[in-house]
mmCIF file of C-alpha atoms and ligand atoms in Angstrom:
data_model
loop_
_atom_site.group_PDB
_atom_site.id
_atom_site.type_symbol
_atom_site.label_atom_id
_atom_site.label_comp_id
_atom_site.label_asym_id
_atom_site.label_seq_id
_atom_site.Cartn_x
_atom_site.Cartn_y
_atom_site.Cartn_z
ATOM 1 C CA UNK A 155 24.187 -13.391 -15.790
ATOM 2 C CA UNK A 156 23.664 -11.488 -12.552
ATOM 3 C CA UNK A 157 27.318 -11.962 -11.597
ATOM 4 C CA UNK A 158 27.161 -9.004 -8.994
ATOM 5 C CA UNK A 159 27.637 -9.940 -5.278
ATOM 6 C CA UNK A 160 24.879 -7.612 -4.479
ATOM 7 C CA UNK A 161 21.389 -8.738 -4.848
ATOM 8 C CA UNK A 162 19.505 -6.845 -7.675
ATOM 9 C CA UNK A 163 15.754 -6.127 -7.331
ATOM 10 C CA UNK A 164 13.844 -4.415 -10.147
ATOM 11 C CA UNK A 165 11.137 -2.210 -9.084
ATOM 12 C CA UNK A 166 8.916 0.249 -11.033
ATOM 13 C CA UNK A 167 10.438 3.552 -11.448
ATOM 14 C CA UNK A 168 7.335 5.684 -11.113
ATOM 15 C CA UNK A 169 3.682 4.550 -11.388
ATOM 16 C CA UNK A 170 1.081 2.723 -9.490
ATOM 17 C CA UNK A 171 3.386 0.058 -8.017
ATOM 18 C CA UNK A 172 6.476 2.057 -7.208
ATOM 19 C CA UNK A 173 5.460 3.703 -3.913
ATOM 20 C CA UNK A 174 4.209 0.500 -2.456
ATOM 21 C CA UNK A 175 7.310 -1.564 -3.636
ATOM 22 C CA UNK A 176 9.527 1.108 -2.081
ATOM 23 C CA UNK A 177 7.531 0.970 1.103
ATOM 24 C CA UNK A 178 7.406 -2.877 1.425
ATOM 25 C CA UNK A 179 11.241 -3.105 1.112
ATOM 26 C CA UNK A 180 11.794 -0.408 3.699
ATOM 27 C CA UNK A 181 9.451 -2.256 6.025
ATOM 28 C CA UNK A 182 11.523 -5.355 5.464
ATOM 29 C CA UNK A 183 14.531 -3.413 6.748
ATOM 30 C CA UNK A 184 16.244 -2.379 3.622
ATOM 31 C CA UNK A 185 17.506 1.165 3.984
ATOM 32 C CA UNK A 186 17.986 3.302 0.668
ATOM 33 C CA UNK A 187 17.370 6.689 -0.691
ATOM 34 C CA UNK A 188 16.002 7.122 -4.232
ATOM 35 C CA UNK A 189 17.387 9.722 -6.333
ATOM 36 C CA UNK A 190 14.688 10.461 -8.954
ATOM 37 C CA UNK A 191 17.457 10.920 -11.672
ATOM 38 C CA UNK A 192 19.168 7.654 -10.968
ATOM 39 C CA UNK A 193 18.373 4.111 -12.353
ATOM 40 C CA UNK A 194 20.167 2.481 -9.305
ATOM 41 C CA UNK A 195 19.465 2.989 -5.633
ATOM 42 C CA UNK A 196 22.154 1.276 -3.441
ATOM 43 C CA UNK A 197 21.029 -0.061 -0.017
ATOM 44 C CA UNK A 198 23.063 1.323 2.948
ATOM 45 C CA UNK A 199 22.761 -1.637 5.227
ATOM 46 C CA UNK A 200 22.516 -4.631 3.017
ATOM 47 C CA UNK A 201 24.248 -5.838 -0.085
ATOM 48 C CA UNK A 202 21.198 -4.846 -2.214
ATOM 49 C CA UNK A 203 20.731 -2.656 -5.281
ATOM 50 C CA UNK A 204 17.370 -1.507 -6.600
ATOM 51 C CA UNK A 205 16.770 -1.053 -10.280
ATOM 52 C CA UNK A 206 14.149 1.535 -11.101
ATOM 53 C CA UNK A 207 12.674 0.675 -14.491
ATOM 54 C CA UNK A 208 9.558 0.761 -16.418
ATOM 55 C CA UNK A 209 7.182 -1.766 -15.070
ATOM 56 C CA UNK A 210 7.043 -3.675 -18.717
ATOM 57 C CA UNK A 211 10.753 -4.234 -18.631
ATOM 58 C CA UNK A 212 10.692 -6.159 -15.115
ATOM 59 C CA UNK A 213 9.587 -9.525 -16.222
ATOM 60 C CA UNK A 214 12.286 -9.831 -18.828
ATOM 61 C CA UNK A 215 15.042 -8.553 -16.714
ATOM 62 C CA UNK A 216 14.260 -11.270 -14.335
ATOM 63 C CA UNK A 217 13.626 -14.232 -16.958
ATOM 64 C CA UNK A 218 17.064 -13.115 -18.667
ATOM 65 C CA UNK A 219 18.781 -13.367 -15.213
ATOM 66 C CA UNK A 220 19.825 -9.599 -15.377
ATOM 67 C CA UNK A 221 18.454 -9.004 -11.940
ATOM 68 C CA UNK A 222 17.627 -11.519 -9.087
ATOM 69 C CA UNK A 223 14.305 -10.352 -7.968
ATOM 70 C CA UNK A 224 11.500 -8.133 -9.462
ATOM 71 C CA UNK A 225 8.212 -6.734 -8.085
ATOM 72 C CA UNK A 226 5.567 -6.579 -10.763
ATOM 73 C CA UNK A 227 1.898 -6.742 -11.583
ATOM 74 C CA UNK A 228 0.830 -10.460 -12.433
ATOM 75 C CA UNK A 229 -0.893 -8.989 -15.459
ATOM 76 C CA UNK A 230 2.406 -7.658 -16.865
ATOM 77 C CA UNK A 231 4.245 -10.874 -15.825
ATOM 78 C CA UNK A 232 1.669 -13.233 -17.545
ATOM 79 C CA UNK A 233 1.442 -11.052 -20.776
ATOM 80 C CA UNK A 234 5.273 -11.000 -21.143
ATOM 81 C CA UNK A 235 5.351 -14.945 -20.295
ATOM 82 C CA UNK A 236 2.910 -15.545 -23.411
ATOM 83 C CA UNK A 237 4.750 -13.237 -25.465
ATOM 84 C CA UNK A 238 8.179 -14.863 -24.955
ATOM 85 C CA UNK A 239 6.851 -18.265 -25.383
ATOM 86 C CA UNK A 240 5.471 -17.220 -28.659
ATOM 87 C CA UNK A 241 8.956 -16.105 -29.520
ATOM 88 C CA UNK A 242 10.811 -19.038 -28.162
ATOM 89 C CA UNK A 243 12.586 -16.705 -25.849
ATOM 90 C CA UNK A 244 13.370 -17.592 -21.966
ATOM 91 C CA UNK A 245 10.158 -17.251 -20.066
ATOM 92 C CA UNK A 246 10.686 -19.105 -16.830
ATOM 93 C CA UNK A 247 11.099 -17.454 -13.507
ATOM 94 C CA UNK A 248 9.706 -18.219 -9.954
ATOM 95 C CA UNK A 249 6.604 -16.508 -8.362
ATOM 96 C CA UNK A 250 7.523 -16.243 -4.746
ATOM 97 C CA UNK A 251 4.393 -14.703 -3.389
ATOM 98 C CA UNK A 252 1.603 -12.526 -4.313
ATOM 99 C CA UNK A 253 1.731 -8.997 -2.407
ATOM 100 C CA UNK A 254 -0.979 -7.184 -0.726
ATOM 101 C CA UNK A 255 -1.194 -4.098 -3.312
ATOM 102 C CA UNK A 256 -1.650 -3.364 -7.094
ATOM 103 C CA UNK A 257 -5.274 -5.311 -7.274
ATOM 104 C CA UNK A 258 -6.849 -4.523 -10.399
ATOM 105 C CA UNK A 259 -8.425 -6.674 -13.329
ATOM 106 C CA UNK A 260 -8.046 -6.844 -17.103
ATOM 107 C CA UNK A 261 -11.539 -6.438 -18.379
ATOM 108 C CA UNK A 262 -13.301 -6.098 -21.790
ATOM 109 C CA UNK A 263 -15.584 -3.093 -22.156
ATOM 110 C CA UNK A 264 -17.870 -1.653 -24.842
ATOM 111 C CA UNK A 265 -19.501 1.614 -25.428
ATOM 112 C CA UNK A 266 -22.766 2.117 -23.304
ATOM 113 C CA UNK A 267 -24.836 2.000 -26.499
ATOM 114 C CA UNK A 268 -23.498 -1.361 -27.574
ATOM 115 C CA UNK A 269 -25.928 -4.384 -26.710
ATOM 116 C CA UNK A 270 -23.831 -7.001 -25.132
ATOM 117 C CA UNK A 271 -25.201 -10.549 -24.612
ATOM 118 C CA UNK A 272 -22.075 -12.586 -24.121
ATOM 119 C CA UNK A 273 -18.580 -13.210 -25.311
ATOM 120 C CA UNK A 274 -20.068 -13.967 -28.859
ATOM 121 C CA UNK A 275 -21.237 -10.452 -29.225
ATOM 122 C CA UNK A 276 -17.440 -9.494 -29.693
ATOM 123 C CA UNK A 277 -17.278 -11.539 -32.911
ATOM 124 C CA UNK A 278 -15.622 -9.564 -35.632
ATOM 125 C CA UNK A 279 -14.926 -6.442 -33.548
ATOM 126 C CA UNK A 280 -11.835 -4.369 -33.150
ATOM 127 C CA UNK A 281 -10.639 -4.203 -29.546
ATOM 128 C CA UNK A 282 -7.909 -1.707 -28.314
ATOM 129 C CA UNK A 283 -5.632 -3.081 -25.683
ATOM 130 C CA UNK A 284 -2.079 -2.980 -24.276
ATOM 131 C CA UNK A 285 -2.352 -6.529 -23.415
ATOM 132 C CA UNK A 286 -2.595 -8.346 -26.724
ATOM 133 C CA UNK A 287 -1.425 -11.619 -25.598
ATOM 134 C CA UNK A 288 -3.938 -12.067 -22.578
ATOM 135 C CA UNK A 289 -6.561 -10.782 -24.962
ATOM 136 C CA UNK A 290 -5.890 -13.485 -27.499
ATOM 137 C CA UNK A 291 -5.667 -16.306 -25.025
ATOM 138 C CA UNK A 292 -9.249 -15.243 -23.791
ATOM 139 C CA UNK A 293 -10.642 -14.866 -27.272
ATOM 140 C CA UNK A 294 -9.186 -18.102 -28.470
ATOM 141 C CA UNK A 295 -10.484 -20.048 -25.592
ATOM 142 C CA UNK A 296 -13.997 -18.698 -26.328
ATOM 143 C CA UNK A 297 -13.424 -19.452 -30.123
ATOM 144 C CA UNK A 298 -13.912 -15.617 -31.012
ATOM 145 C CA UNK A 299 -12.501 -13.955 -34.058
ATOM 146 C CA UNK A 300 -11.543 -10.274 -33.557
ATOM 147 C CA UNK A 301 -8.875 -7.791 -34.604
ATOM 148 C CA UNK A 302 -6.738 -5.814 -32.081
ATOM 149 C CA UNK A 303 -5.539 -2.486 -31.980
ATOM 150 C CA UNK A 304 -2.421 -2.220 -30.060
ATOM 151 C CA UNK A 305 -2.259 0.903 -27.699
ATOM 152 C CA UNK A 306 0.271 1.641 -24.961
ATOM 153 C CA UNK A 307 -1.565 4.382 -23.387
ATOM 154 C CA UNK A 308 -5.143 6.236 -23.643
ATOM 155 C CA UNK A 309 -6.671 2.843 -24.414
ATOM 156 C CA UNK A 310 -10.116 4.038 -23.017
ATOM 157 C CA UNK A 311 -10.350 6.930 -25.403
ATOM 158 C CA UNK A 312 -9.926 4.387 -28.583
ATOM 159 C CA UNK A 313 -13.670 3.775 -29.177
ATOM 160 C CA UNK A 314 -14.806 7.310 -29.093
ATOM 161 C CA UNK A 315 -11.818 8.285 -31.260
ATOM 162 C CA UNK A 316 -13.105 5.769 -33.740
ATOM 163 C CA UNK A 317 -9.973 3.505 -33.525
ATOM 164 C CA UNK A 318 -11.783 0.634 -32.097
ATOM 165 C CA UNK A 319 -15.219 -0.880 -31.182
ATOM 166 C CA UNK A 320 -14.390 -2.016 -27.678
ATOM 167 C CA UNK A 321 -11.220 -2.040 -25.316
ATOM 168 C CA UNK A 322 -9.587 -4.514 -23.018
ATOM 169 C CA UNK A 323 -7.934 -2.614 -20.241
ATOM 170 C CA UNK A 324 -7.081 -2.627 -16.434
ATOM 171 C CA UNK A 325 -9.811 -1.566 -14.265
ATOM 172 C CA UNK A 326 -9.913 -0.901 -10.596
ATOM 173 C CA UNK A 327 -12.707 1.107 -9.538
ATOM 174 C CA UNK A 328 -14.441 1.559 -13.024
ATOM 175 C CA UNK A 329 -14.556 5.192 -12.867
ATOM 176 C CA UNK A 330 -12.273 5.691 -15.970
ATOM 177 C CA UNK A 331 -14.604 3.350 -18.138
ATOM 178 C CA UNK A 332 -17.700 5.420 -16.832
ATOM 179 C CA UNK A 333 -16.071 8.689 -17.757
ATOM 180 C CA UNK A 334 -15.529 7.558 -21.217
ATOM 181 C CA UNK A 335 -19.012 6.004 -21.790
ATOM 182 C CA UNK A 336 -17.923 2.321 -21.539
ATOM 183 C CA UNK A 337 -19.029 -0.468 -19.653
ATOM 184 C CA UNK A 338 -17.294 -3.487 -18.382
ATOM 185 C CA UNK A 339 -18.624 -6.820 -19.937
ATOM 186 C CA UNK A 340 -16.091 -9.434 -19.090
ATOM 187 C CA UNK A 341 -13.268 -9.791 -16.519
ATOM 188 C CA UNK A 342 -10.465 -11.771 -18.368
ATOM 189 C CA UNK A 343 -7.691 -11.629 -15.647
ATOM 190 C CA UNK A 344 -7.410 -10.721 -12.080
ATOM 191 C CA UNK A 345 -4.126 -9.339 -10.841
ATOM 192 C CA UNK A 346 -2.141 -8.256 -7.713
ATOM 193 C CA UNK A 347 1.385 -7.245 -7.475
ATOM 194 C CA UNK A 348 3.762 -10.194 -6.801
ATOM 195 C CA UNK A 349 7.590 -10.911 -6.337
ATOM 196 C CA UNK A 350 9.370 -12.905 -8.524
ATOM 197 C CA UNK A 351 12.792 -14.574 -8.588
ATOM 198 C CA UNK A 352 15.152 -15.599 -11.597
ATOM 199 C CA UNK A 353 15.759 -19.124 -12.180
ATOM 200 C CA UNK A 354 19.463 -18.638 -12.456
ATOM 201 C CA UNK A 355 21.721 -20.482 -9.887
ATOM 202 C CA UNK A 356 22.301 -18.102 -6.882
ATOM 203 C CA UNK A 357 25.263 -18.151 -4.582
ATOM 204 C CA UNK A 358 24.431 -19.552 -1.130
ATOM 205 C CA UNK A 359 24.956 -15.881 0.130
ATOM 206 C CA UNK A 360 22.626 -14.435 -2.145
ATOM 207 C CA UNK A 361 20.005 -17.098 -1.820
ATOM 208 C CA UNK A 362 20.153 -16.599 2.002
ATOM 209 C CA UNK A 363 19.598 -12.857 1.406
ATOM 210 C CA UNK A 364 16.622 -13.707 -0.680
ATOM 211 C CA UNK A 365 15.274 -16.122 2.049
ATOM 212 C CA UNK A 366 15.648 -13.255 4.487
ATOM 213 C CA UNK A 367 13.906 -10.845 2.528
ATOM 214 C CA UNK A 368 10.873 -13.091 1.788
ATOM 215 C CA UNK A 369 10.577 -14.107 5.165
ATOM 216 C CA UNK A 370 10.424 -10.645 6.334
ATOM 217 C CA UNK A 371 7.850 -9.699 3.698
ATOM 218 C CA UNK A 372 5.721 -12.712 4.928
ATOM 219 C CA UNK A 373 5.910 -10.967 8.400
ATOM 220 C CA UNK A 374 5.151 -7.520 7.102
ATOM 221 C CA UNK A 375 2.055 -8.740 5.068
ATOM 222 C CA UNK A 376 0.541 -10.852 7.870
ATOM 223 C CA UNK A 377 1.100 -7.938 10.198
ATOM 224 C CA UNK A 378 -0.691 -5.450 7.742
ATOM 225 C CA UNK A 379 -3.390 -7.946 7.456
ATOM 226 C CA UNK A 380 -3.780 -8.318 11.141
ATOM 227 C CA UNK A 381 -5.084 -6.307 14.202
ATOM 228 C CA UNK A 382 -4.163 -6.480 17.835
ATOM 229 C CA UNK A 383 -7.648 -6.404 19.789
ATOM 230 C CA UNK A 384 -8.419 -5.579 23.424
ATOM 231 C CA UNK A 385 -11.538 -5.816 25.035
ATOM 232 C CA UNK A 386 -13.692 -6.477 28.249
ATOM 233 C CA UNK A 387 -16.274 -9.258 27.923
ATOM 234 C CA UNK A 388 -18.710 -10.804 30.173
ATOM 235 C CA UNK A 389 -17.591 -14.429 31.119
ATOM 236 C CA UNK A 390 -21.040 -15.796 29.727
ATOM 237 C CA UNK A 391 -20.560 -14.516 26.375
ATOM 238 C CA UNK A 392 -16.887 -15.028 26.171
ATOM 239 C CA UNK A 393 -17.048 -17.978 23.667
ATOM 240 C CA UNK A 394 -19.537 -16.211 21.308
ATOM 241 C CA UNK A 395 -17.285 -13.111 21.466
ATOM 242 C CA UNK A 396 -14.083 -15.050 20.608
ATOM 243 C CA UNK A 397 -15.979 -16.625 17.721
ATOM 244 C CA UNK A 398 -16.560 -13.237 16.263
ATOM 245 C CA UNK A 399 -12.814 -12.352 16.103
ATOM 246 C CA UNK A 400 -11.461 -13.786 12.788
ATOM 247 C CA UNK A 401 -8.403 -16.150 13.463
ATOM 248 C CA UNK A 402 -8.180 -15.524 17.235
ATOM 249 C CA UNK A 403 -9.130 -18.900 18.213
ATOM 250 C CA UNK A 404 -6.667 -18.841 21.310
ATOM 251 C CA UNK A 405 -6.943 -15.551 22.696
ATOM 252 C CA UNK A 406 -5.258 -14.537 26.045
ATOM 253 C CA UNK A 407 -8.028 -14.250 28.751
ATOM 254 C CA UNK A 408 -7.068 -12.129 31.813
ATOM 255 C CA UNK A 409 -9.106 -11.446 35.026
ATOM 256 C CA UNK A 410 -10.246 -7.904 35.886
ATOM 257 C CA UNK A 411 -9.589 -6.304 39.011
ATOM 258 C CA UNK A 412 -12.811 -6.326 41.242
ATOM 259 C CA UNK A 413 -14.954 -7.956 38.752
ATOM 260 C CA UNK A 414 -15.433 -11.617 38.679
ATOM 261 C CA UNK A 415 -18.272 -11.252 35.976
ATOM 262 C CA UNK A 416 -16.040 -9.950 33.299
ATOM 263 C CA UNK A 417 -12.550 -10.726 31.824
ATOM 264 C CA UNK A 418 -10.251 -9.047 29.512
ATOM 265 C CA UNK A 419 -9.379 -10.496 26.209
ATOM 266 C CA UNK A 420 -6.317 -10.003 24.053
ATOM 267 C CA UNK A 421 -6.280 -11.307 20.703
ATOM 268 C CA UNK A 422 -4.485 -11.122 17.370
ATOM 269 C CA UNK A 423 -7.106 -11.188 14.577
ATOM 270 C CA UNK A 424 -5.979 -12.184 11.003
ATOM 271 C CA UNK A 425 -8.255 -9.475 9.654
ATOM 272 C CA UNK A 426 -9.270 -5.949 10.381
ATOM 273 C CA UNK A 427 -12.493 -5.691 12.404
ATOM 274 C CA UNK A 428 -15.336 -4.048 10.377
ATOM 275 C CA UNK A 429 -17.805 -1.645 12.183
ATOM 276 C CA UNK A 430 -20.756 -4.387 11.977
ATOM 277 C CA UNK A 431 -18.475 -6.886 14.009
ATOM 278 C CA UNK A 432 -17.796 -3.943 16.526
ATOM 279 C CA UNK A 433 -21.338 -3.572 16.877
ATOM 280 C CA UNK A 434 -22.109 -7.372 17.342
ATOM 281 C CA UNK A 435 -19.444 -7.446 20.044
ATOM 282 C CA UNK A 436 -21.045 -4.647 21.932
ATOM 283 C CA UNK A 437 -24.448 -6.216 21.728
ATOM 284 C CA UNK A 438 -22.945 -9.342 23.367
ATOM 285 C CA UNK A 439 -21.755 -7.214 26.234
ATOM 286 C CA UNK A 440 -18.259 -6.373 25.101
ATOM 287 C CA UNK A 441 -16.814 -3.026 26.228
ATOM 288 C CA UNK A 442 -13.583 -1.045 25.911
ATOM 289 C CA UNK A 443 -12.767 -2.401 22.593
ATOM 290 C CA UNK A 444 -9.458 -1.338 21.137
ATOM 291 C CA UNK A 445 -8.369 -2.364 17.567
ATOM 292 C CA UNK A 446 -4.767 -1.567 17.029
ATOM 293 C CA UNK A 447 -2.501 -2.034 13.895
ATOM 294 C CA UNK A 448 0.693 -4.292 14.303
ATOM 295 C CA UNK A 449 3.873 -3.267 13.081
ATOM 296 C CA UNK A 450 5.871 -6.431 12.779
ATOM 297 C CA UNK A 451 4.904 -10.036 13.258
ATOM 298 C CA UNK A 452 7.390 -13.192 13.067
ATOM 299 C CA UNK A 453 6.992 -16.793 13.843
HETATM 300 P P1 LIG B 140 5.328 2.323 -16.617
HETATM 301 O O1 LIG B 140 5.713 3.604 -16.919
HETATM 302 O O2 LIG B 140 6.272 1.763 -15.599
HETATM 303 O O3 LIG B 140 5.330 1.360 -17.647
HETATM 304 P P2 LIG B 140 2.675 2.054 -16.664
HETATM 305 O O4 LIG B 140 1.758 3.217 -17.078
HETATM 306 O O5 LIG B 140 2.733 0.894 -17.619
HETATM 307 O O6 LIG B 140 3.915 2.267 -15.956
HETATM 308 P P3 LIG B 140 0.917 1.830 -14.266
HETATM 309 O O7 LIG B 140 -0.268 2.577 -14.657
HETATM 310 O O8 LIG B 140 1.765 2.561 -13.261
HETATM 311 O O9 LIG B 140 1.709 1.193 -15.309
HETATM 312 O O10 LIG B 140 0.535 0.517 -13.626
HETATM 313 C C1 LIG B 140 1.466 -0.514 -13.015
HETATM 314 C C2 LIG B 140 0.662 -1.583 -12.643
HETATM 315 O O11 LIG B 140 -0.253 -1.211 -11.545
HETATM 316 C C3 LIG B 140 -0.428 -2.350 -13.716
HETATM 317 O O12 LIG B 140 0.291 -3.223 -14.524
HETATM 318 C C4 LIG B 140 -1.173 -3.180 -12.719
HETATM 319 O O13 LIG B 140 -0.552 -4.359 -12.236
HETATM 320 C C5 LIG B 140 -1.179 -2.176 -11.506
HETATM 321 N N1 LIG B 140 -2.623 -1.519 -11.354
HETATM 322 C C6 LIG B 140 -3.396 -1.635 -10.209
HETATM 323 N N2 LIG B 140 -4.443 -0.769 -10.476
HETATM 324 C C7 LIG B 140 -4.683 -0.458 -11.666
HETATM 325 C C8 LIG B 140 -5.294 0.418 -12.463
HETATM 326 N N3 LIG B 140 -6.616 0.782 -12.007
HETATM 327 N N4 LIG B 140 -5.109 0.762 -13.695
HETATM 328 C C9 LIG B 140 -3.792 0.291 -14.278
HETATM 329 N N5 LIG B 140 -2.990 -0.362 -13.312
HETATM 330 C C10 LIG B 140 -3.287 -0.824 -12.190
HETATM 331 MG MG1 LIG B 141 4.286 -0.250 -18.209
#
């Protein structure tokens, strides 16, 4: 259905995924300005239009082929997929890759005074949730009877308001649960943001643009996860030092002026270096350690 020559990408208008979705596209070289009042933002330098919508609408827009790509939480994608399968509506799309933001988990939680042993403790309870399909799948797998109370927001206050016995809601730090006198008992789904593509046939031009964006995204995410590391190391502990740098098996080793006992190491590490590792490096005689962010990476 997406007849437009321009590639359409749906992103969340405002919420937990919107800033990072925009930032990721900008890091991939897509230039655009968002007008808060407008649904569509046109990219200036590529044939791309961004559709800014409620996150709940994104999977459906992609599955119906109204837009070509969407950036969405896996939790919302999976919930919509089950919903549409139940209703016999088109539910297919392709997950191109998981992204490096939007981490959260969908969990069951009950009031602090509730004595929870295992999932069977939930038998016969009423659970408030915005994710009735993911909840049903979990409860069916465990063979537990329950009733649900569908709430689009403020799920965490439902037990205190007498609307439900427990909740099934998204958690990242757990602070909201704690503030509402609830504790987490089961994680039923772990989620990250992801980018999805419609299964409609694409013109070769549009598919080439999708491939280009995806390849740039891979580079941006790999660069964000990696660090450029420079240090001086005694030649005798060189191997041990290299072994401490994650993913830097083949570092560049350079001689130092007027010092034959020490070398300079340049390496790209696939992970950030934690203080613990820095301390282990210095214990092995490493000095002048610099850990630097990498802006772009390809190949
Ligand atoms: P919209 O108005 O677009 O419908 P929303 O209120 O449904 O927004 P947000 O709260 O902005 O959604 O969350 C969007 C997504 O962010 C979630 O579906 C989830 O994938 C992810 N997320 C990450 N951490 C959390 C968290 N702690 N709580 C809720 N969502 C989180
Ligand atoms: Mg939503």
